[in-house]
Amino acid sequence: MIQAPAPPPPSRRRHDREIISLAVPAFGALVAEPLFVMVDSAIVGHLGTPQLAGLAVAAALLTTAVSVFVFLAYATTAAVARRVGAGDLASAIRQGMDGIWLALLLGIAVIAVALPTAPWLVDIFGASDTAAPYATTYLRISSLGIPAMLVVMAATGVLRGLQDTRTPLYVAVGGFAANGALNAGLVYGAGLGIAGSAWGTVIAQISMAVAYLIVVVRGARRHGASLRPDAAGIRASAQAGVPLLVRTLSLRAVLMIATAVAARLGDTEIAAHQIILSLWSLMAFALDAIAIAGQAIIGRCLGADDAKGAREACRRMVQWGIVSGVVFGALIVLARPLFVPLFTSDRTVQDTLLPALLVVALSQPIAGVVFVLDGVLMGAGDGRYLAWAMLVTLAVFAPVALLVPVIGGGLTTLWWAMALMMTVRMVTLWLRTRSGKWIVTGATR
């Protein structure tokens, strides 16, 4: 007689419910953000090729400028979650307000740099003479929305730390819808061209920031938390964010080196690389959603002095990361005849793409572990180690990637170097989590 398998232990079921409830909405919010640029591209693309080329350059600059400050979300999530675990909601929201004030100050500083240097930045990125004026116009107008974008980041971190990923999803969906409507109305209805697309995005981002601030201010008033800027708190938020800034810049350097090497391999290789990188980024969003759940859960457990719960949650999320990576890898292999033709009909690009795509599929389980452990250590506030680990990874990856053209390797060799990069990240993160040094309990680290 075959016996039914034993049911999973209650703690595992509890962790599974928490991970799903936090990760699924987080994934929706993560995916909504890149859709802003896609909508802008679709609308501006009908204005002409120079306008679309200008948008591409300006969007790349904006994305770079904003993404380096992603620590506003990560560091705030960890700090707020710890205080939630300690049962001090007023202090948690106060910590979140410090992050929001820091975001506002950084946004103003970026505007001060971006407005006067916009033409120079556009030229550095290689915009053509016909595209440069459109890129400059879009960049200058859109930069006015950077403070709102950074406030959205920090406020998202506040709500994630409060174990709420649904509100960010609702705000992101609303912002996406508003962005599309405003872009269409201002570009075509008002006849503002690419400037209308930029203004539409700025208005949508400001609306999202206002929506977040309403939620956070209501929470602050409910729990008696001060909304005034606190110099010491803002300084502490900045200090906590510096290691994560180093980590993010190192990761951006890896991606830039990979793209530069692919460009040196030839037009076919860079075209195929861009397609793979887009798919890799989509998989990263899905895995990052689990990491976001990890940040919130681990921070709360450590704040509540629950070291055992933090270890159990970490172990369970690693299992989720491995399974998700296996599933994503299998989907890439099985679905490649369906989605590859959507990106390109060039047989040469397709033939170059396919073997490298198999490398990406094989490395997805590794990526699953990397993203989860990255989230776990962020949730623990272990930013200093994450910075050093990413610098080590960059030091290993850079010479290997730069050797690819020298030894006559192609795109597949380059993506094996990317797989090596992910493997080094996995090893460094696994060694840290196994050591237990990341487990520091209490309302502050």
PDB file of C-alpha atoms in Angstrom, residues 280 359 362-367 369-370 373 389 393 396-397 415-431:
ATOM      1  CA  TRP A 280      18.231  37.701 -19.026  1.00  0.00           C
ATOM      2  CA  VAL A 359      24.419  28.839 -21.633  1.00  0.00           C
ATOM      3  CA  LEU A 362      22.021  26.293 -17.851  1.00  0.00           C
ATOM      4  CA  SER A 363      23.058  29.124 -15.527  1.00  0.00           C
ATOM      5  CA  GLN A 364      19.534  30.026 -14.367  1.00  0.00           C
ATOM      6  CA  PRO A 365      19.599  27.762 -11.259  1.00  0.00           C
ATOM      7  CA  ILE A 366      22.843  29.509 -10.249  1.00  0.00           C
ATOM      8  CA  ALA A 367      21.157  32.867 -10.844  1.00  0.00           C
ATOM      9  CA  VAL A 369      20.586  31.131  -5.714  1.00  0.00           C
ATOM     10  CA  VAL A 370      22.489  34.393  -6.325  1.00  0.00           C
ATOM     11  CA  LEU A 373      21.152  35.171  -1.188  1.00  0.00           C
ATOM     12  CA  ALA A 389      31.891  40.356  -2.869  1.00  0.00           C
ATOM     13  CA  THR A 393      33.388  39.251  -8.834  1.00  0.00           C
ATOM     14  CA  VAL A 396      37.473  37.961 -11.786  1.00  0.00           C
ATOM     15  CA  PHE A 397      35.057  38.712 -14.621  1.00  0.00           C
ATOM     16  CA  TRP A 415      28.181  34.245 -22.008  1.00  0.00           C
ATOM     17  CA  TRP A 416      30.253  31.475 -20.453  1.00  0.00           C
ATOM     18  CA  ALA A 417      32.194  34.336 -18.864  1.00  0.00           C
ATOM     19  CA  MET A 418      28.865  35.731 -17.631  1.00  0.00           C
ATOM     20  CA  ALA A 419      28.066  32.284 -16.180  1.00  0.00           C
ATOM     21  CA  LEU A 420      31.457  32.352 -14.440  1.00  0.00           C
ATOM     22  CA  MET A 421      30.561  35.764 -13.009  1.00  0.00           C
ATOM     23  CA  MET A 422      27.317  34.395 -11.573  1.00  0.00           C
ATOM     24  CA  THR A 423      29.150  31.367 -10.178  1.00  0.00           C
ATOM     25  CA  VAL A 424      31.676  33.586  -8.375  1.00  0.00           C
ATOM     26  CA  ARG A 425      28.793  35.615  -6.944  1.00  0.00           C
ATOM     27  CA  MET A 426      27.081  32.435  -5.766  1.00  0.00           C
ATOM     28  CA  VAL A 427      30.213  31.141  -4.055  1.00  0.00           C
ATOM     29  CA  THR A 428      30.936  34.419  -2.246  1.00  0.00           C
ATOM     30  CA  LEU A 429      27.327  34.780  -1.086  1.00  0.00           C
ATOM     31  CA  TRP A 430      27.035  31.117  -0.060  1.00  0.00           C
ATOM     32  CA  LEU A 431      30.228  31.321   2.028  1.00  0.00           C
TER      33      LEU A 431
END
